[in-house]
Amino acid sequence: MKTLFTVLFLLIVQIFSAQEEDYEYANGVFHFEENKTQKIFTDWTRVRQSPNTNAQILDSLQTNQPIVILKKEETILKLGERRANWYKISYQKGDKTSEGYVWGGNLAVGYRNKNGYDFLFGLTKTVNKKDKQYPEINIQQISQL
């Protein structure tokens, strides 16, 4: 009986620590402030009615489309190696202002304008990489400009 309780305790600790790791990753890499302008990083980013992949698609946005972050949702979605929160956004298309939800993994991590050109910075994937000097596996972000 004591062994069963020990196994259950360890299982529960593992589940909660994995959730905390997802939270820390999402907030460390794809953290965007509310009421700030951000840019779309991926082509055909889907704008949804609610923060869920099964929600109705309202629109799609192209790379470099400016958006305003209205609210960060607590829901974290993992797609491939990337984990990020959903964000409620506002954006302009022509004369129309619209709102919806996008996954934070589709947003540029940063951007700069130099000599009239926009440079977007984002992550395309995450890989585990071993270093001979250290026995543990290091997570490495593969970035794209």
PDB file of C-alpha atoms in Angstrom:
ATOM      1  CA  MET A   1       0.000   0.000   0.000  1.00  0.00           C
ATOM      2  CA  LYS A   2       2.872   2.322   0.851  1.00  0.00           C
ATOM      3  CA  THR A   3       4.446   1.629  -2.556  1.00  0.00           C
ATOM      4  CA  LEU A   4       1.181   2.466  -4.333  1.00  0.00           C
ATOM      5  CA  PHE A   5       0.986   5.848  -2.572  1.00  0.00           C
ATOM      6  CA  THR A   6       4.617   6.558  -3.440  1.00  0.00           C
ATOM      7  CA  VAL A   7       4.036   5.755  -7.124  1.00  0.00           C
ATOM      8  CA  LEU A   8       0.884   7.908  -7.213  1.00  0.00           C
ATOM      9  CA  PHE A   9       2.699  10.787  -5.539  1.00  0.00           C
ATOM     10  CA  LEU A  10       5.576  10.619  -8.033  1.00  0.00           C
ATOM     11  CA  LEU A  11       3.135  10.465 -10.949  1.00  0.00           C
ATOM     12  CA  ILE A  12       1.275  13.552  -9.716  1.00  0.00           C
ATOM     13  CA  VAL A  13       4.535  15.466  -9.200  1.00  0.00           C
ATOM     14  CA  GLN A  14       5.639  14.558 -12.743  1.00  0.00           C
ATOM     15  CA  ILE A  15       2.346  15.758 -14.246  1.00  0.00           C
ATOM     16  CA  PHE A  16       2.496  19.104 -12.435  1.00  0.00           C
ATOM     17  CA  SER A  17       6.169  19.675 -13.258  1.00  0.00           C
ATOM     18  CA  ALA A  18       5.510  19.006 -16.967  1.00  0.00           C
ATOM     19  CA  GLN A  19       2.688  21.568 -16.921  1.00  0.00           C
ATOM     20  CA  GLU A  20       4.970  24.096 -15.211  1.00  0.00           C
ATOM     21  CA  GLU A  21       7.653  23.483 -17.864  1.00  0.00           C
ATOM     22  CA  ASP A  22       5.131  24.225 -20.647  1.00  0.00           C
ATOM     23  CA  TYR A  23       4.087  27.407 -18.838  1.00  0.00           C
ATOM     24  CA  GLU A  24       7.680  28.600 -18.388  1.00  0.00           C
ATOM     25  CA  TYR A  25       8.578  27.827 -22.015  1.00  0.00           C
ATOM     26  CA  ALA A  26       5.540  29.639 -23.394  1.00  0.00           C
ATOM     27  CA  ASN A  27       6.117  32.693 -21.206  1.00  0.00           C
ATOM     28  CA  GLY A  28       9.834  32.783 -21.907  1.00  0.00           C
ATOM     29  CA  VAL A  29       9.765  32.569 -25.695  1.00  0.00           C
ATOM     30  CA  PHE A  30       6.299  33.614 -26.863  1.00  0.00           C
ATOM     31  CA  HIS A  31       5.403  36.224 -24.274  1.00  0.00           C
ATOM     32  CA  PHE A  32       3.654  39.305 -25.666  1.00  0.00           C
ATOM     33  CA  GLU A  33       2.401  42.293 -23.675  1.00  0.00           C
ATOM     34  CA  GLU A  34      -1.206  43.409 -23.778  1.00  0.00           C
ATOM     35  CA  ASN A  35      -2.057  46.638 -25.653  1.00  0.00           C
ATOM     36  CA  LYS A  36       1.163  46.426 -27.684  1.00  0.00           C
ATOM     37  CA  THR A  37       1.556  46.144 -31.447  1.00  0.00           C
ATOM     38  CA  GLN A  38       2.992  42.871 -32.696  1.00  0.00           C
ATOM     39  CA  LYS A  39       3.523  41.322 -36.152  1.00  0.00           C
ATOM     40  CA  ILE A  40       2.374  38.043 -37.684  1.00  0.00           C
ATOM     41  CA  PHE A  41       5.349  35.759 -38.435  1.00  0.00           C
ATOM     42  CA  THR A  42       3.769  32.924 -40.437  1.00  0.00           C
ATOM     43  CA  ASP A  43       1.781  33.128 -43.668  1.00  0.00           C
ATOM     44  CA  TRP A  44      -1.903  32.269 -43.502  1.00  0.00           C
ATOM     45  CA  THR A  45      -2.101  32.595 -39.711  1.00  0.00           C
ATOM     46  CA  ARG A  46      -5.650  31.661 -38.778  1.00  0.00           C
ATOM     47  CA  VAL A  47      -7.731  34.043 -36.708  1.00  0.00           C
ATOM     48  CA  ARG A  48     -10.270  32.032 -34.709  1.00  0.00           C
ATOM     49  CA  GLN A  49     -13.494  32.818 -32.898  1.00  0.00           C
ATOM     50  CA  SER A  50     -12.187  31.373 -29.620  1.00  0.00           C
ATOM     51  CA  PRO A  51      -8.784  30.147 -28.348  1.00  0.00           C
ATOM     52  CA  ASN A  52      -9.084  26.603 -29.659  1.00  0.00           C
ATOM     53  CA  THR A  53      -7.955  24.771 -32.804  1.00  0.00           C
ATOM     54  CA  ASN A  54     -11.515  23.503 -33.271  1.00  0.00           C
ATOM     55  CA  ALA A  55     -12.995  27.009 -33.182  1.00  0.00           C
ATOM     56  CA  GLN A  56     -14.416  28.630 -36.294  1.00  0.00           C
ATOM     57  CA  ILE A  57     -11.837  30.332 -38.537  1.00  0.00           C
ATOM     58  CA  LEU A  58     -12.802  33.981 -38.973  1.00  0.00           C
ATOM     59  CA  ASP A  59      -9.926  35.170 -41.144  1.00  0.00           C
ATOM     60  CA  SER A  60      -6.293  34.533 -42.074  1.00  0.00           C
ATOM     61  CA  LEU A  61      -3.413  36.977 -41.881  1.00  0.00           C
ATOM     62  CA  GLN A  62      -0.188  37.241 -43.835  1.00  0.00           C
ATOM     63  CA  THR A  63       3.371  37.671 -42.606  1.00  0.00           C
ATOM     64  CA  ASN A  64       4.152  41.199 -41.357  1.00  0.00           C
ATOM     65  CA  GLN A  65       0.482  42.045 -40.676  1.00  0.00           C
ATOM     66  CA  PRO A  66       0.413  44.363 -37.638  1.00  0.00           C
ATOM     67  CA  ILE A  67      -1.905  43.350 -34.815  1.00  0.00           C
ATOM     68  CA  VAL A  68      -2.608  44.615 -31.297  1.00  0.00           C
ATOM     69  CA  ILE A  69      -2.508  42.154 -28.405  1.00  0.00           C
ATOM     70  CA  LEU A  70      -5.692  42.642 -26.393  1.00  0.00           C
ATOM     71  CA  LYS A  71      -5.442  39.783 -23.925  1.00  0.00           C
ATOM     72  CA  LYS A  72      -3.258  36.782 -23.188  1.00  0.00           C
ATOM     73  CA  GLU A  73      -5.265  33.607 -22.619  1.00  0.00           C
ATOM     74  CA  GLU A  74      -4.085  31.024 -20.073  1.00  0.00           C
ATOM     75  CA  THR A  75      -4.550  28.156 -22.536  1.00  0.00           C
ATOM     76  CA  ILE A  76      -1.244  26.793 -23.849  1.00  0.00           C
ATOM     77  CA  LEU A  77      -1.161  24.871 -27.119  1.00  0.00           C
ATOM     78  CA  LYS A  78       1.750  22.677 -28.195  1.00  0.00           C
ATOM     79  CA  LEU A  79       2.267  22.270 -31.945  1.00  0.00           C
ATOM     80  CA  GLY A  80       5.352  20.303 -32.878  1.00  0.00           C
ATOM     81  CA  GLU A  81       8.126  21.467 -30.600  1.00  0.00           C
ATOM     82  CA  ARG A  82       6.618  24.909 -29.941  1.00  0.00           C
ATOM     83  CA  ARG A  83       4.363  25.760 -26.998  1.00  0.00           C
ATOM     84  CA  ALA A  84       2.592  29.098 -26.708  1.00  0.00           C
ATOM     85  CA  ASN A  85      -0.460  30.794 -25.264  1.00  0.00           C
ATOM     86  CA  TRP A  86      -3.410  31.983 -27.306  1.00  0.00           C
ATOM     87  CA  TYR A  87      -3.904  35.736 -27.652  1.00  0.00           C
ATOM     88  CA  LYS A  88      -6.992  37.807 -28.299  1.00  0.00           C
ATOM     89  CA  ILE A  89      -6.032  40.337 -30.962  1.00  0.00           C
ATOM     90  CA  SER A  90      -7.352  43.301 -32.891  1.00  0.00           C
ATOM     91  CA  TYR A  91      -6.254  44.023 -36.455  1.00  0.00           C
ATOM     92  CA  GLN A  92      -7.063  46.256 -39.394  1.00  0.00           C
ATOM     93  CA  LYS A  93      -7.876  45.052 -42.924  1.00  0.00           C
ATOM     94  CA  GLY A  94      -8.779  47.898 -45.220  1.00  0.00           C
ATOM     95  CA  ASP A  95     -11.284  50.110 -43.369  1.00  0.00           C
ATOM     96  CA  LYS A  96     -12.478  47.297 -41.100  1.00  0.00           C
ATOM     97  CA  THR A  97     -11.168  46.566 -37.581  1.00  0.00           C
ATOM     98  CA  SER A  98     -11.685  42.966 -36.450  1.00  0.00           C
ATOM     99  CA  GLU A  99     -10.964  40.849 -33.385  1.00  0.00           C
ATOM    100  CA  GLY A 100     -10.213  37.192 -32.868  1.00  0.00           C
ATOM    101  CA  TYR A 101      -7.713  34.737 -31.375  1.00  0.00           C
ATOM    102  CA  VAL A 102      -4.340  33.627 -32.683  1.00  0.00           C
ATOM    103  CA  TRP A 103      -1.811  31.163 -31.355  1.00  0.00           C
ATOM    104  CA  GLY A 104       1.313  32.923 -30.030  1.00  0.00           C
ATOM    105  CA  GLY A 105       3.623  30.566 -31.956  1.00  0.00           C
ATOM    106  CA  ASN A 106       2.531  32.332 -35.154  1.00  0.00           C
ATOM    107  CA  LEU A 107       3.691  35.749 -33.948  1.00  0.00           C
ATOM    108  CA  ALA A 108       7.109  37.319 -34.512  1.00  0.00           C
ATOM    109  CA  VAL A 109       9.277  37.140 -31.400  1.00  0.00           C
ATOM    110  CA  GLY A 110      10.613  40.546 -32.414  1.00  0.00           C
ATOM    111  CA  TYR A 111      10.787  42.917 -35.353  1.00  0.00           C
ATOM    112  CA  ARG A 112      12.738  45.966 -36.496  1.00  0.00           C
ATOM    113  CA  ASN A 113      12.402  48.456 -39.317  1.00  0.00           C
ATOM    114  CA  LYS A 114      15.639  49.554 -40.965  1.00  0.00           C
ATOM    115  CA  ASN A 115      15.866  51.741 -44.053  1.00  0.00           C
ATOM    116  CA  GLY A 116      12.200  51.124 -44.842  1.00  0.00           C
ATOM    117  CA  TYR A 117      12.442  47.319 -44.593  1.00  0.00           C
ATOM    118  CA  ASP A 118      10.780  45.240 -41.880  1.00  0.00           C
ATOM    119  CA  PHE A 119      12.858  42.451 -40.354  1.00  0.00           C
ATOM    120  CA  LEU A 120      10.863  39.845 -38.449  1.00  0.00           C
ATOM    121  CA  PHE A 121      12.409  37.447 -35.959  1.00  0.00           C
ATOM    122  CA  GLY A 122      10.701  34.192 -35.060  1.00  0.00           C
ATOM    123  CA  LEU A 123      11.160  30.542 -34.225  1.00  0.00           C
ATOM    124  CA  THR A 124      10.609  27.781 -36.707  1.00  0.00           C
ATOM    125  CA  LYS A 125      11.386  24.820 -34.473  1.00  0.00           C
ATOM    126  CA  THR A 126      12.999  23.602 -31.266  1.00  0.00           C
ATOM    127  CA  VAL A 127      15.527  20.775 -31.139  1.00  0.00           C
ATOM    128  CA  ASN A 128      17.225  18.846 -28.353  1.00  0.00           C
ATOM    129  CA  LYS A 129      20.975  19.079 -28.669  1.00  0.00           C
ATOM    130  CA  LYS A 130      23.608  17.228 -26.657  1.00  0.00           C
ATOM    131  CA  ASP A 131      26.788  18.984 -25.642  1.00  0.00           C
ATOM    132  CA  LYS A 132      29.879  16.836 -24.966  1.00  0.00           C
ATOM    133  CA  GLN A 133      30.828  19.095 -22.072  1.00  0.00           C
ATOM    134  CA  TYR A 134      27.491  18.671 -20.265  1.00  0.00           C
ATOM    135  CA  PRO A 135      25.645  15.356 -19.838  1.00  0.00           C
ATOM    136  CA  GLU A 136      22.123  16.852 -19.941  1.00  0.00           C
ATOM    137  CA  ILE A 137      20.236  17.675 -23.124  1.00  0.00           C
ATOM    138  CA  ASN A 138      20.043  21.366 -24.019  1.00  0.00           C
ATOM    139  CA  ILE A 139      17.032  22.793 -25.811  1.00  0.00           C
ATOM    140  CA  GLN A 140      18.061  24.924 -28.766  1.00  0.00           C
ATOM    141  CA  GLN A 141      15.771  27.268 -30.679  1.00  0.00           C
ATOM    142  CA  ILE A 142      16.148  27.375 -34.451  1.00  0.00           C
ATOM    143  CA  SER A 143      15.403  30.909 -35.502  1.00  0.00           C
ATOM    144  CA  GLN A 144      14.518  32.391 -38.843  1.00  0.00           C
ATOM    145  CA  LEU A 145      14.775  35.912 -40.163  1.00  0.00           C
TER     146      LEU A 145
END
